[in-house]
Every structure is written in structure tokens, then in C-alpha cells.
mmCIF file with all atom_site columns, C-alpha atoms in Angstrom:
data_model
loop_
_atom_site.group_PDB
_atom_site.id
_atom_site.type_symbol
_atom_site.label_atom_id
_atom_site.label_alt_id
_atom_site.label_comp_id
_atom_site.label_asym_id
_atom_site.label_entity_id
_atom_site.label_seq_id
_atom_site.pdbx_PDB_ins_code
_atom_site.Cartn_x
_atom_site.Cartn_y
_atom_site.Cartn_z
_atom_site.occupancy
_atom_site.B_iso_or_equiv
_atom_site.pdbx_formal_charge
_atom_site.auth_seq_id
_atom_site.auth_comp_id
_atom_site.auth_asym_id
_atom_site.auth_atom_id
_atom_site.pdbx_PDB_model_num
ATOM 1   C CA . UNK A 1 1   ? 63.218 24.914 146.908 1.00 63.00 ? 10  UNK A CA 1
ATOM 2   C CA . UNK A 1 2   ? 65.761 27.650 146.287 1.00 70.00 ? 11  UNK A CA 1
ATOM 3   C CA . UNK A 1 3   ? 65.843 29.074 142.776 1.00 87.00 ? 12  UNK A CA 1
ATOM 4   C CA . UNK A 1 4   ? 69.602 28.589 142.431 1.00 93.00 ? 13  UNK A CA 1
ATOM 5   C CA . UNK A 1 5   ? 71.418 26.117 144.676 1.00 94.00 ? 14  UNK A CA 1
ATOM 6   C CA . UNK A 1 6   ? 75.108 25.698 145.315 1.00 94.00 ? 15  UNK A CA 1
ATOM 7   C CA . UNK A 1 7   ? 77.120 23.818 147.901 1.00 89.00 ? 16  UNK A CA 1
ATOM 8   C CA . UNK A 1 8   ? 78.511 26.485 150.220 1.00 86.00 ? 17  UNK A CA 1
ATOM 9   C CA . UNK A 1 9   ? 81.783 24.613 150.741 1.00 87.00 ? 18  UNK A CA 1
ATOM 10  C CA . UNK A 1 10  ? 84.512 25.267 151.468 1.00 94.00 ? 19  UNK A CA 1
ATOM 11  C CA . UNK A 1 11  ? 85.830 23.157 148.638 1.00 96.00 ? 20  UNK A CA 1
ATOM 12  C CA . UNK A 1 12  ? 89.523 22.501 149.154 1.00 97.00 ? 21  UNK A CA 1
ATOM 13  C CA . UNK A 1 13  ? 91.736 21.336 146.298 1.00 97.00 ? 22  UNK A CA 1
ATOM 14  C CA . UNK A 1 14  ? 95.526 21.088 146.015 1.00 98.00 ? 23  UNK A CA 1
ATOM 15  C CA . UNK A 1 15  ? 97.364 23.410 143.682 1.00 98.00 ? 24  UNK A CA 1
ATOM 16  C CA . UNK A 1 16  ? 97.390 22.054 140.133 1.00 98.00 ? 25  UNK A CA 1
ATOM 17  C CA . UNK A 1 17  ? 94.252 19.950 140.589 1.00 98.00 ? 26  UNK A CA 1
ATOM 18  C CA . UNK A 1 18  ? 90.870 20.369 138.919 1.00 98.00 ? 27  UNK A CA 1
ATOM 19  C CA . UNK A 1 19  ? 88.219 22.178 140.948 1.00 97.00 ? 28  UNK A CA 1
ATOM 20  C CA . UNK A 1 20  ? 84.615 21.257 140.151 1.00 97.00 ? 29  UNK A CA 1
ATOM 21  C CA . UNK A 1 21  ? 81.836 23.596 141.167 1.00 97.00 ? 30  UNK A CA 1
ATOM 22  C CA . UNK A 1 22  ? 78.179 22.699 140.757 1.00 97.00 ? 31  UNK A CA 1
ATOM 23  C CA . UNK A 1 23  ? 74.886 24.543 140.574 1.00 96.00 ? 32  UNK A CA 1
ATOM 24  C CA . UNK A 1 24  ? 71.263 23.532 140.081 1.00 96.00 ? 33  UNK A CA 1
ATOM 25  C CA . UNK A 1 25  ? 68.347 25.803 139.239 1.00 94.00 ? 34  UNK A CA 1
ATOM 26  C CA . UNK A 1 26  ? 64.609 25.437 139.550 1.00 90.00 ? 35  UNK A CA 1
ATOM 27  C CA . UNK A 1 27  ? 63.163 27.435 136.639 1.00 86.00 ? 36  UNK A CA 1
ATOM 28  C CA . UNK A 1 28  ? 63.065 25.444 133.392 1.00 85.00 ? 37  UNK A CA 1
ATOM 29  C CA . UNK A 1 29  ? 62.541 28.676 131.452 1.00 83.00 ? 38  UNK A CA 1
ATOM 30  C CA . UNK A 1 30  ? 65.973 29.980 132.431 1.00 87.00 ? 39  UNK A CA 1
ATOM 31  C CA . UNK A 1 31  ? 67.889 31.019 129.364 1.00 86.00 ? 40  UNK A CA 1
ATOM 32  C CA . UNK A 1 32  ? 71.440 31.982 130.248 1.00 92.00 ? 41  UNK A CA 1
ATOM 33  C CA . UNK A 1 33  ? 73.813 31.117 133.010 1.00 95.00 ? 42  UNK A CA 1
ATOM 34  C CA . UNK A 1 34  ? 76.861 32.749 134.501 1.00 96.00 ? 43  UNK A CA 1
ATOM 35  C CA . UNK A 1 35  ? 79.736 32.048 136.822 1.00 97.00 ? 44  UNK A CA 1
ATOM 36  C CA . UNK A 1 36  ? 81.191 34.864 138.882 1.00 97.00 ? 45  UNK A CA 1
ATOM 37  C CA . UNK A 1 37  ? 84.256 34.954 141.070 1.00 97.00 ? 46  UNK A CA 1
ATOM 38  C CA . UNK A 1 38  ? 84.164 37.149 144.158 1.00 96.00 ? 47  UNK A CA 1
ATOM 39  C CA . UNK A 1 39  ? 87.175 37.876 146.291 1.00 96.00 ? 48  UNK A CA 1
ATOM 40  C CA . UNK A 1 40  ? 86.543 38.982 149.856 1.00 92.00 ? 49  UNK A CA 1
ATOM 41  C CA . UNK A 1 41  ? 85.613 42.660 149.970 1.00 90.00 ? 50  UNK A CA 1
ATOM 42  C CA . UNK A 1 42  ? 85.355 42.935 146.186 1.00 93.00 ? 51  UNK A CA 1
ATOM 43  C CA . UNK A 1 43  ? 82.450 42.966 143.762 1.00 95.00 ? 52  UNK A CA 1
ATOM 44  C CA . UNK A 1 44  ? 81.672 39.902 141.615 1.00 96.00 ? 53  UNK A CA 1
ATOM 45  C CA . UNK A 1 45  ? 83.695 39.408 138.449 1.00 96.00 ? 54  UNK A CA 1
ATOM 46  C CA . UNK A 1 46  ? 82.214 37.563 135.468 1.00 95.00 ? 55  UNK A CA 1
ATOM 47  C CA . UNK A 1 47  ? 84.210 34.457 134.523 1.00 95.00 ? 56  UNK A CA 1
ATOM 48  C CA . UNK A 1 48  ? 81.973 32.559 132.129 1.00 95.00 ? 57  UNK A CA 1
ATOM 49  C CA . UNK A 1 49  ? 78.601 32.800 130.432 1.00 94.00 ? 58  UNK A CA 1
ATOM 50  C CA . UNK A 1 50  ? 76.793 29.896 128.766 1.00 95.00 ? 59  UNK A CA 1
ATOM 51  C CA . UNK A 1 51  ? 73.375 29.498 127.169 1.00 92.00 ? 60  UNK A CA 1
ATOM 52  C CA . UNK A 1 52  ? 73.604 26.332 125.046 1.00 93.00 ? 61  UNK A CA 1
ATOM 53  C CA . UNK A 1 53  ? 73.764 22.766 126.285 1.00 95.00 ? 62  UNK A CA 1
ATOM 54  C CA . UNK A 1 54  ? 77.243 21.331 126.385 1.00 96.00 ? 63  UNK A CA 1
ATOM 55  C CA . UNK A 1 55  ? 80.663 22.666 127.271 1.00 97.00 ? 64  UNK A CA 1
ATOM 56  C CA . UNK A 1 56  ? 82.216 26.074 126.827 1.00 97.00 ? 65  UNK A CA 1
ATOM 57  C CA . UNK A 1 57  ? 85.917 26.519 127.411 1.00 97.00 ? 66  UNK A CA 1
ATOM 58  C CA . UNK A 1 58  ? 87.898 29.684 128.121 1.00 96.00 ? 67  UNK A CA 1
ATOM 59  C CA . UNK A 1 59  ? 91.475 29.175 129.183 1.00 97.00 ? 68  UNK A CA 1
ATOM 60  C CA . UNK A 1 60  ? 91.560 27.146 132.386 1.00 97.00 ? 69  UNK A CA 1
ATOM 61  C CA . UNK A 1 61  ? 87.807 27.435 132.836 1.00 98.00 ? 70  UNK A CA 1
ATOM 62  C CA . UNK A 1 62  ? 85.107 25.187 131.388 1.00 98.00 ? 71  UNK A CA 1
ATOM 63  C CA . UNK A 1 63  ? 81.410 25.771 131.936 1.00 97.00 ? 72  UNK A CA 1
ATOM 64  C CA . UNK A 1 64  ? 79.017 22.871 131.404 1.00 98.00 ? 73  UNK A CA 1
ATOM 65  C CA . UNK A 1 65  ? 75.269 23.215 130.932 1.00 97.00 ? 74  UNK A CA 1
ATOM 66  C CA . UNK A 1 66  ? 72.588 20.520 130.991 1.00 96.00 ? 75  UNK A CA 1
ATOM 67  C CA . UNK A 1 67  ? 69.175 22.115 130.681 1.00 94.00 ? 76  UNK A CA 1
ATOM 68  C CA . UNK A 1 68  ? 67.326 18.796 130.908 1.00 94.00 ? 77  UNK A CA 1
ATOM 69  C CA . UNK A 1 69  ? 68.857 18.191 134.326 1.00 95.00 ? 78  UNK A CA 1
ATOM 70  C CA . UNK A 1 70  ? 68.759 21.908 135.220 1.00 95.00 ? 79  UNK A CA 1
ATOM 71  C CA . UNK A 1 71  ? 72.403 21.743 136.084 1.00 95.00 ? 80  UNK A CA 1
ATOM 72  C CA . UNK A 1 72  ? 75.380 23.960 135.369 1.00 97.00 ? 81  UNK A CA 1
ATOM 73  C CA . UNK A 1 73  ? 78.957 23.439 136.476 1.00 97.00 ? 82  UNK A CA 1
ATOM 74  C CA . UNK A 1 74  ? 82.342 25.136 136.365 1.00 98.00 ? 83  UNK A CA 1
ATOM 75  C CA . UNK A 1 75  ? 85.636 23.295 136.067 1.00 98.00 ? 84  UNK A CA 1
ATOM 76  C CA . UNK A 1 76  ? 88.875 25.053 136.900 1.00 98.00 ? 85  UNK A CA 1
ATOM 77  C CA . UNK A 1 77  ? 91.924 23.233 135.609 1.00 98.00 ? 86  UNK A CA 1
ATOM 78  C CA . UNK A 1 78  ? 95.406 23.634 137.065 1.00 98.00 ? 87  UNK A CA 1
ATOM 79  C CA . UNK A 1 79  ? 93.969 25.410 140.102 1.00 98.00 ? 88  UNK A CA 1
ATOM 80  C CA . UNK A 1 80  ? 96.124 28.167 141.554 1.00 97.00 ? 89  UNK A CA 1
ATOM 81  C CA . UNK A 1 81  ? 96.112 29.729 145.029 1.00 97.00 ? 90  UNK A CA 1
ATOM 82  C CA . UNK A 1 82  ? 94.927 32.929 143.332 1.00 97.00 ? 91  UNK A CA 1
ATOM 83  C CA . UNK A 1 83  ? 91.742 31.064 142.371 1.00 97.00 ? 92  UNK A CA 1
ATOM 84  C CA . UNK A 1 84  ? 90.782 30.941 146.063 1.00 97.00 ? 93  UNK A CA 1
ATOM 85  C CA . UNK A 1 85  ? 87.542 32.905 146.200 1.00 97.00 ? 94  UNK A CA 1
ATOM 86  C CA . UNK A 1 86  ? 83.785 32.481 146.365 1.00 96.00 ? 95  UNK A CA 1
ATOM 87  C CA . UNK A 1 87  ? 82.213 31.362 143.095 1.00 97.00 ? 96  UNK A CA 1
ATOM 88  C CA . UNK A 1 88  ? 78.676 32.492 142.410 1.00 97.00 ? 97  UNK A CA 1
ATOM 89  C CA . UNK A 1 89  ? 76.332 30.772 139.987 1.00 97.00 ? 98  UNK A CA 1
ATOM 90  C CA . UNK A 1 90  ? 73.763 33.089 138.409 1.00 96.00 ? 99  UNK A CA 1
ATOM 91  C CA . UNK A 1 91  ? 70.744 32.364 136.241 1.00 94.00 ? 100 UNK A CA 1
ATOM 92  C CA . UNK A 1 92  ? 69.047 34.826 133.877 1.00 88.00 ? 101 UNK A CA 1
ATOM 93  C CA . UNK A 1 93  ? 65.368 34.603 133.103 1.00 77.00 ? 102 UNK A CA 1
ATOM 94  C CA . UNK A 1 94  ? 64.082 36.889 130.358 1.00 69.00 ? 103 UNK A CA 1
ATOM 95  C CA . UNK A 1 95  ? 60.416 37.863 130.232 1.00 66.00 ? 104 UNK A CA 1
ATOM 96  C CA . UNK A 1 96  ? 59.310 38.965 126.779 1.00 62.00 ? 105 UNK A CA 1
ATOM 97  C CA . UNK A 1 97  ? 56.465 41.041 128.145 1.00 61.00 ? 106 UNK A CA 1
ATOM 98  C CA . UNK A 1 98  ? 57.912 44.486 128.778 1.00 57.00 ? 107 UNK A CA 1
ATOM 99  C CA . UNK A 1 99  ? 61.438 43.261 128.190 1.00 63.00 ? 108 UNK A CA 1
ATOM 100 C CA . UNK A 1 100 ? 61.897 42.460 131.856 1.00 67.00 ? 109 UNK A CA 1
ATOM 101 C CA . UNK A 1 101 ? 64.816 40.267 132.844 1.00 70.00 ? 110 UNK A CA 1
ATOM 102 C CA . UNK A 1 102 ? 66.070 39.064 136.183 1.00 84.00 ? 111 UNK A CA 1
ATOM 103 C CA . UNK A 1 103 ? 69.301 37.459 137.302 1.00 89.00 ? 112 UNK A CA 1
ATOM 104 C CA . UNK A 1 104 ? 69.132 35.249 140.394 1.00 91.00 ? 113 UNK A CA 1
ATOM 105 C CA . UNK A 1 105 ? 72.299 34.318 142.249 1.00 94.00 ? 114 UNK A CA 1
ATOM 106 C CA . UNK A 1 106 ? 73.172 31.257 144.245 1.00 94.00 ? 115 UNK A CA 1
ATOM 107 C CA . UNK A 1 107 ? 74.700 31.597 147.671 1.00 93.00 ? 116 UNK A CA 1
ATOM 108 C CA . UNK A 1 108 ? 78.168 30.772 146.351 1.00 95.00 ? 117 UNK A CA 1
ATOM 109 C CA . UNK A 1 109 ? 80.797 28.083 146.873 1.00 96.00 ? 118 UNK A CA 1
ATOM 110 C CA . UNK A 1 110 ? 83.978 29.007 148.677 1.00 96.00 ? 119 UNK A CA 1
ATOM 111 C CA . UNK A 1 111 ? 87.013 27.520 146.963 1.00 97.00 ? 120 UNK A CA 1
ATOM 112 C CA . UNK A 1 112 ? 90.341 27.092 148.721 1.00 97.00 ? 121 UNK A CA 1
ATOM 113 C CA . UNK A 1 113 ? 93.361 26.101 146.655 1.00 97.00 ? 122 UNK A CA 1
ATOM 114 C CA . UNK A 1 114 ? 96.065 24.692 148.894 1.00 97.00 ? 123 UNK A CA 1
ATOM 115 C CA . UNK A 1 115 ? 99.673 25.388 147.794 1.00 95.00 ? 124 UNK A CA 1
ATOM 116 C CA . UNK B 2 1   ? 82.187 45.070 128.670 1.00 80.00 ? 7   UNK B CA 1
ATOM 117 C CA . UNK B 2 2   ? 80.920 48.266 130.238 1.00 89.00 ? 8   UNK B CA 1
ATOM 118 C CA . UNK B 2 3   ? 82.850 50.014 132.986 1.00 93.00 ? 9   UNK B CA 1
ATOM 119 C CA . UNK B 2 4   ? 80.851 51.276 135.946 1.00 96.00 ? 10  UNK B CA 1
ATOM 120 C CA . UNK B 2 5   ? 81.936 53.980 138.352 1.00 97.00 ? 11  UNK B CA 1
ATOM 121 C CA . UNK B 2 6   ? 80.077 53.696 141.643 1.00 98.00 ? 12  UNK B CA 1
ATOM 122 C CA . UNK B 2 7   ? 80.239 56.048 144.575 1.00 97.00 ? 13  UNK B CA 1
ATOM 123 C CA . UNK B 2 8   ? 80.559 56.435 147.442 1.00 98.00 ? 14  UNK B CA 1
ATOM 124 C CA . UNK B 2 9   ? 82.660 53.350 148.080 1.00 97.00 ? 15  UNK B CA 1
ATOM 125 C CA . UNK B 2 10  ? 81.675 53.321 151.723 1.00 97.00 ? 16  UNK B CA 1
ATOM 126 C CA . UNK B 2 11  ? 79.798 55.397 154.253 1.00 98.00 ? 17  UNK B CA 1
ATOM 127 C CA . UNK B 2 12  ? 78.783 55.343 157.881 1.00 98.00 ? 18  UNK B CA 1
ATOM 128 C CA . UNK B 2 13  ? 75.365 56.897 158.438 1.00 97.00 ? 19  UNK B CA 1
ATOM 129 C CA . UNK B 2 14  ? 73.124 57.716 161.343 1.00 97.00 ? 20  UNK B CA 1
ATOM 130 C CA . UNK B 2 15  ? 69.832 55.883 161.605 1.00 97.00 ? 21  UNK B CA 1
ATOM 131 C CA . UNK B 2 16  ? 66.895 57.810 160.203 1.00 98.00 ? 22  UNK B CA 1
ATOM 132 C CA . UNK B 2 17  ? 68.971 59.524 157.519 1.00 98.00 ? 23  UNK B CA 1
ATOM 133 C CA . UNK B 2 18  ? 69.200 58.778 153.794 1.00 98.00 ? 24  UNK B CA 1
ATOM 134 C CA . UNK B 2 19  ? 72.092 57.947 151.488 1.00 98.00 ? 25  UNK B CA 1
ATOM 135 C CA . UNK B 2 20  ? 72.172 58.269 147.715 1.00 98.00 ? 26  UNK B CA 1
ATOM 136 C CA . UNK B 2 21  ? 74.427 55.955 145.734 1.00 98.00 ? 27  UNK B CA 1
ATOM 137 C CA . UNK B 2 22  ? 75.442 56.861 142.208 1.00 98.00 ? 28  UNK B CA 1
ATOM 138 C CA . UNK B 2 23  ? 76.453 54.721 139.249 1.00 97.00 ? 29  UNK B CA 1
ATOM 139 C CA . UNK B 2 24  ? 77.912 56.102 136.047 1.00 97.00 ? 30  UNK B CA 1
ATOM 140 C CA . UNK B 2 25  ? 78.411 53.789 133.057 1.00 97.00 ? 31  UNK B CA 1
ATOM 141 C CA . UNK B 2 26  ? 80.872 54.465 130.249 1.00 95.00 ? 32  UNK B CA 1
ATOM 142 C CA . UNK B 2 27  ? 78.330 53.490 127.569 1.00 93.00 ? 33  UNK B CA 1
ATOM 143 C CA . UNK B 2 28  ? 74.606 53.740 127.036 1.00 93.00 ? 34  UNK B CA 1
ATOM 144 C CA . UNK B 2 29  ? 72.619 50.860 128.518 1.00 91.00 ? 35  UNK B CA 1
ATOM 145 C CA . UNK B 2 30  ? 68.915 50.158 128.532 1.00 88.00 ? 36  UNK B CA 1
ATOM 146 C CA . UNK B 2 31  ? 68.644 48.565 131.944 1.00 89.00 ? 37  UNK B CA 1
ATOM 147 C CA . UNK B 2 32  ? 70.529 49.004 135.171 1.00 94.00 ? 38  UNK B CA 1
ATOM 148 C CA . UNK B 2 33  ? 70.157 46.698 138.127 1.00 94.00 ? 39  UNK B CA 1
ATOM 149 C CA . UNK B 2 34  ? 70.550 47.397 141.818 1.00 97.00 ? 40  UNK B CA 1
ATOM 150 C CA . UNK B 2 35  ? 71.553 44.630 144.232 1.00 97.00 ? 41  UNK B CA 1
ATOM 151 C CA . UNK B 2 36  ? 72.138 44.258 147.937 1.00 97.00 ? 42  UNK B CA 1
ATOM 152 C CA . UNK B 2 37  ? 74.651 41.856 149.439 1.00 96.00 ? 43  UNK B CA 1
ATOM 153 C CA . UNK B 2 38  ? 74.370 41.389 153.166 1.00 92.00 ? 44  UNK B CA 1
ATOM 154 C CA . UNK B 2 39  ? 77.404 40.147 155.108 1.00 85.00 ? 45  UNK B CA 1
ATOM 155 C CA . UNK B 2 40  ? 78.275 36.562 154.199 1.00 82.00 ? 46  UNK B CA 1
ATOM 156 C CA . UNK B 2 41  ? 75.356 36.238 151.830 1.00 87.00 ? 47  UNK B CA 1
ATOM 157 C CA . UNK B 2 42  ? 74.715 36.276 148.128 1.00 88.00 ? 48  UNK B CA 1
ATOM 158 C CA . UNK B 2 43  ? 73.294 39.045 145.978 1.00 94.00 ? 49  UNK B CA 1
ATOM 159 C CA . UNK B 2 44  ? 69.632 39.994 146.138 1.00 95.00 ? 50  UNK B CA 1
ATOM 160 C CA . UNK B 2 45  ? 68.065 42.041 143.359 1.00 94.00 ? 51  UNK B CA 1
ATOM 161 C CA . UNK B 2 46  ? 66.422 45.206 144.659 1.00 96.00 ? 52  UNK B CA 1
ATOM 162 C CA . UNK B 2 47  ? 65.103 46.691 141.433 1.00 95.00 ? 53  UNK B CA 1
ATOM 163 C CA . UNK B 2 48  ? 65.578 47.099 137.709 1.00 92.00 ? 54  UNK B CA 1
ATOM 164 C CA . UNK B 2 49  ? 65.837 50.648 136.382 1.00 92.00 ? 55  UNK B CA 1
ATOM 165 C CA . UNK B 2 50  ? 64.866 51.511 132.827 1.00 85.00 ? 56  UNK B CA 1
ATOM 166 C CA . UNK B 2 51  ? 65.469 54.966 131.425 1.00 81.00 ? 57  UNK B CA 1
ATOM 167 C CA . UNK B 2 52  ? 62.235 56.903 131.102 1.00 78.00 ? 58  UNK B CA 1
ATOM 168 C CA . UNK B 2 53  ? 60.033 54.597 133.150 1.00 80.00 ? 59  UNK B CA 1
ATOM 169 C CA . UNK B 2 54  ? 59.423 53.624 136.747 1.00 86.00 ? 60  UNK B CA 1
ATOM 170 C CA . UNK B 2 55  ? 61.794 51.127 138.250 1.00 92.00 ? 61  UNK B CA 1
ATOM 171 C CA . UNK B 2 56  ? 60.565 47.573 138.775 1.00 91.00 ? 62  UNK B CA 1
ATOM 172 C CA . UNK B 2 57  ? 60.989 46.467 142.381 1.00 94.00 ? 63  UNK B CA 1
ATOM 173 C CA . UNK B 2 58  ? 61.416 42.923 143.613 1.00 93.00 ? 64  UNK B CA 1
ATOM 174 C CA . UNK B 2 59  ? 59.328 41.412 146.346 1.00 92.00 ? 65  UNK B CA 1
ATOM 175 C CA . UNK B 2 60  ? 60.286 42.862 149.709 1.00 95.00 ? 66  UNK B CA 1
ATOM 176 C CA . UNK B 2 61  ? 61.589 46.155 148.312 1.00 97.00 ? 67  UNK B CA 1
ATOM 177 C CA . UNK B 2 62  ? 59.467 49.283 147.941 1.00 96.00 ? 68  UNK B CA 1
ATOM 178 C CA . UNK B 2 63  ? 59.924 52.595 146.198 1.00 96.00 ? 69  UNK B CA 1
ATOM 179 C CA . UNK B 2 64  ? 59.462 54.657 149.351 1.00 97.00 ? 70  UNK B CA 1
ATOM 180 C CA . UNK B 2 65  ? 62.414 52.918 150.974 1.00 98.00 ? 71  UNK B CA 1
ATOM 181 C CA . UNK B 2 66  ? 64.634 52.581 147.886 1.00 98.00 ? 72  UNK B CA 1
ATOM 182 C CA . UNK B 2 67  ? 63.749 55.331 145.392 1.00 97.00 ? 73  UNK B CA 1
ATOM 183 C CA . UNK B 2 68  ? 65.651 55.048 142.124 1.00 96.00 ? 74  UNK B CA 1
ATOM 184 C CA . UNK B 2 69  ? 66.320 57.640 139.474 1.00 94.00 ? 75  UNK B CA 1
ATOM 185 C CA . UNK B 2 70  ? 67.378 56.941 135.897 1.00 93.00 ? 76  UNK B CA 1
ATOM 186 C CA . UNK B 2 71  ? 67.667 60.321 134.161 1.00 91.00 ? 77  UNK B CA 1
ATOM 187 C CA . UNK B 2 72  ? 69.594 59.047 131.125 1.00 92.00 ? 78  UNK B CA 1
ATOM 188 C CA . UNK B 2 73  ? 71.120 55.933 129.581 1.00 93.00 ? 79  UNK B CA 1
ATOM 189 C CA . UNK B 2 74  ? 74.436 56.176 131.443 1.00 95.00 ? 80  UNK B CA 1
ATOM 190 C CA . UNK B 2 75  ? 73.472 57.116 134.988 1.00 95.00 ? 81  UNK B CA 1
ATOM 191 C CA . UNK B 2 76  ? 71.341 55.935 137.892 1.00 96.00 ? 82  UNK B CA 1
ATOM 192 C CA . UNK B 2 77  ? 70.998 56.564 141.588 1.00 96.00 ? 83  UNK B CA 1
ATOM 193 C CA . UNK B 2 78  ? 69.636 54.449 144.428 1.00 98.00 ? 84  UNK B CA 1
ATOM 194 C CA . UNK B 2 79  ? 68.616 56.128 147.672 1.00 98.00 ? 85  UNK B CA 1
ATOM 195 C CA . UNK B 2 80  ? 68.385 54.189 150.905 1.00 98.00 ? 86  UNK B CA 1
ATOM 196 C CA . UNK B 2 81  ? 65.843 56.136 152.941 1.00 98.00 ? 87  UNK B CA 1
ATOM 197 C CA . UNK B 2 82  ? 65.145 56.376 156.657 1.00 98.00 ? 88  UNK B CA 1
ATOM 198 C CA . UNK B 2 83  ? 67.975 53.995 157.366 1.00 97.00 ? 89  UNK B CA 1
ATOM 199 C CA . UNK B 2 84  ? 68.120 51.472 160.193 1.00 97.00 ? 90  UNK B CA 1
ATOM 200 C CA . UNK B 2 85  ? 70.983 49.144 161.193 1.00 96.00 ? 91  UNK B CA 1
ATOM 201 C CA . UNK B 2 86  ? 69.280 46.390 159.174 1.00 95.00 ? 92  UNK B CA 1
ATOM 202 C CA . UNK B 2 87  ? 70.137 48.360 156.028 1.00 97.00 ? 93  UNK B CA 1
ATOM 203 C CA . UNK B 2 88  ? 73.846 47.865 156.677 1.00 96.00 ? 94  UNK B CA 1
ATOM 204 C CA . UNK B 2 89  ? 74.991 46.034 153.595 1.00 97.00 ? 95  UNK B CA 1
ATOM 205 C CA . UNK B 2 90  ? 76.904 46.310 150.349 1.00 97.00 ? 96  UNK B CA 1
ATOM 206 C CA . UNK B 2 91  ? 74.926 47.877 147.524 1.00 98.00 ? 97  UNK B CA 1
ATOM 207 C CA . UNK B 2 92  ? 75.915 47.173 143.928 1.00 98.00 ? 98  UNK B CA 1
ATOM 208 C CA . UNK B 2 93  ? 74.770 48.376 140.546 1.00 97.00 ? 99  UNK B CA 1
ATOM 209 C CA . UNK B 2 94  ? 75.051 46.229 137.458 1.00 96.00 ? 100 UNK B CA 1
ATOM 210 C CA . UNK B 2 95  ? 74.628 46.426 133.708 1.00 94.00 ? 101 UNK B CA 1
ATOM 211 C CA . UNK B 2 96  ? 74.939 43.889 130.947 1.00 87.00 ? 102 UNK B CA 1
ATOM 212 C CA . UNK B 2 97  ? 73.310 41.719 128.357 1.00 81.00 ? 103 UNK B CA 1
ATOM 213 C CA . UNK B 2 98  ? 71.253 38.581 128.744 1.00 75.00 ? 104 UNK B CA 1
ATOM 214 C CA . UNK B 2 99  ? 73.490 36.193 126.829 1.00 79.00 ? 105 UNK B CA 1
ATOM 215 C CA . UNK B 2 100 ? 76.875 37.667 127.643 1.00 83.00 ? 106 UNK B CA 1
ATOM 216 C CA . UNK B 2 101 ? 76.696 38.483 131.310 1.00 88.00 ? 107 UNK B CA 1
ATOM 217 C CA . UNK B 2 102 ? 76.643 41.446 133.609 1.00 91.00 ? 108 UNK B CA 1
ATOM 218 C CA . UNK B 2 103 ? 79.251 43.779 135.045 1.00 94.00 ? 109 UNK B CA 1
ATOM 219 C CA . UNK B 2 104 ? 79.147 45.183 138.546 1.00 96.00 ? 110 UNK B CA 1
ATOM 220 C CA . UNK B 2 105 ? 80.231 48.444 140.030 1.00 97.00 ? 111 UNK B CA 1
ATOM 221 C CA . UNK B 2 106 ? 82.773 48.356 142.831 1.00 97.00 ? 112 UNK B CA 1
ATOM 222 C CA . UNK B 2 107 ? 80.054 48.500 145.466 1.00 97.00 ? 113 UNK B CA 1
ATOM 223 C CA . UNK B 2 108 ? 79.042 50.796 148.312 1.00 98.00 ? 114 UNK B CA 1
ATOM 224 C CA . UNK B 2 109 ? 79.631 49.460 151.805 1.00 97.00 ? 115 UNK B CA 1
ATOM 225 C CA . UNK B 2 110 ? 77.001 51.043 154.043 1.00 97.00 ? 116 UNK B CA 1
ATOM 226 C CA . UNK B 2 111 ? 77.086 50.924 157.819 1.00 97.00 ? 117 UNK B CA 1
ATOM 227 C CA . UNK B 2 112 ? 74.150 52.365 159.741 1.00 97.00 ? 118 UNK B CA 1
ATOM 228 C CA . UNK B 2 113 ? 74.756 53.241 163.389 1.00 97.00 ? 119 UNK B CA 1
#
């Protein structure tokens, strides 16, 4: 089982619709979770971080976390063509011993917003 | 969030040679992370670099192949040694905080011929 799993897509949504991106993770000790947007040829850009169960909203973006189900999602409201990109889910596990931490990335979901 | 300056942005290298990638951060950070992103794939952590101690390498990555330096709290280098075409990839450095997320440099696109 992969540590962080995402549907590779592409996920196609019409402009103005809600895009829903999903991610599951295997390590129950995972403590914080991130969504990144990556345009082709560019480095990943942090969109959202979440570490408590429930919803976190920032503008058009809402991250949802359910630790019991080991599931994290990203909703993009009023999707725009400029939102077309690959969205990476990332999970941070922090090891107290030696202060070591590691972020593991999913393979990404390609989102296409159709004008 | 921290701003990272990474260079070079791209390079084409001959097999058997080495390339050193530099990352400069605009603030002091405890840990810096080095990733590789192969074409069409996600990011794979190479190593974590702490200032004043040896880097911690992930499974499949060794110090002889990817030596890392971390001379101070704002700077780190990753060297890709004795390169082969399989090392062609994008290399990224990253800094951040556990609860708030991580920032990436602009990346180094390496092609080995």
C-alpha cells in the first residue's frame, strides 16, 4: 500500500463548478497535511495546511481532514481555468527522537477546468 | 513564509561528472530538505539536512552519491556525483514548519547526456 494515495486523474470540471480532490494516507501517526498546486515546469506551491479534524477554509479553497478514516480532501469552489494544474497531497510525520520529520507526497491529481 | 533562491535553474552535464546545487534561504531555518522529481512523477525525499550534523538520507539514497553540506542556518548544497542519465531529474530544496507547510525553491532541471 502506498503511503499517500491520490487518483491521478485527469479530473475535468466546468468553469464555475466545485472541484473535489481526494487523498488517503496509510500512517495513523501522521500529524499534518498539505495541499500543493504544481503548474507544469514549476515547483510546488503550498495552498493549504491542516492538522485538526474538520474543515479549514481559505478563500475558494477548503481542506477537509478525517483522521479516523485517514482521509484528506481539497475542495475548490468556483473553479477557474487558472486552477488547471496538478494537485499534490502531502503528509508530515514528526519523529520526536532527534527531531526528525518527513513529508511524503502523493503522485498528484491533474485538474482540468474547462472554460 | 521563507523565500528560497536555488541555482542553477538548469544544467546539461556529461555522464561521470558532478553537479552542485545551491539553496539560499532568506531566514534562518533548522532543517532543509532535498527532493527529486523525475519526469511525470511526484516528489521523493532524498535527505534532510540539519546545520552542524550529518544529513539523514532516505532509503535508496547514499551520501557518496548525494553529498550534502549545511554550513550555516541559511544555506545548503546538494551534489549529484558521478552522474548517469538516470540522474536526469528536477532537484528541489525545501524549508518550512511541521504545522504550517513547506516552501520550495524554484528547482534545478538536470539533464545528463
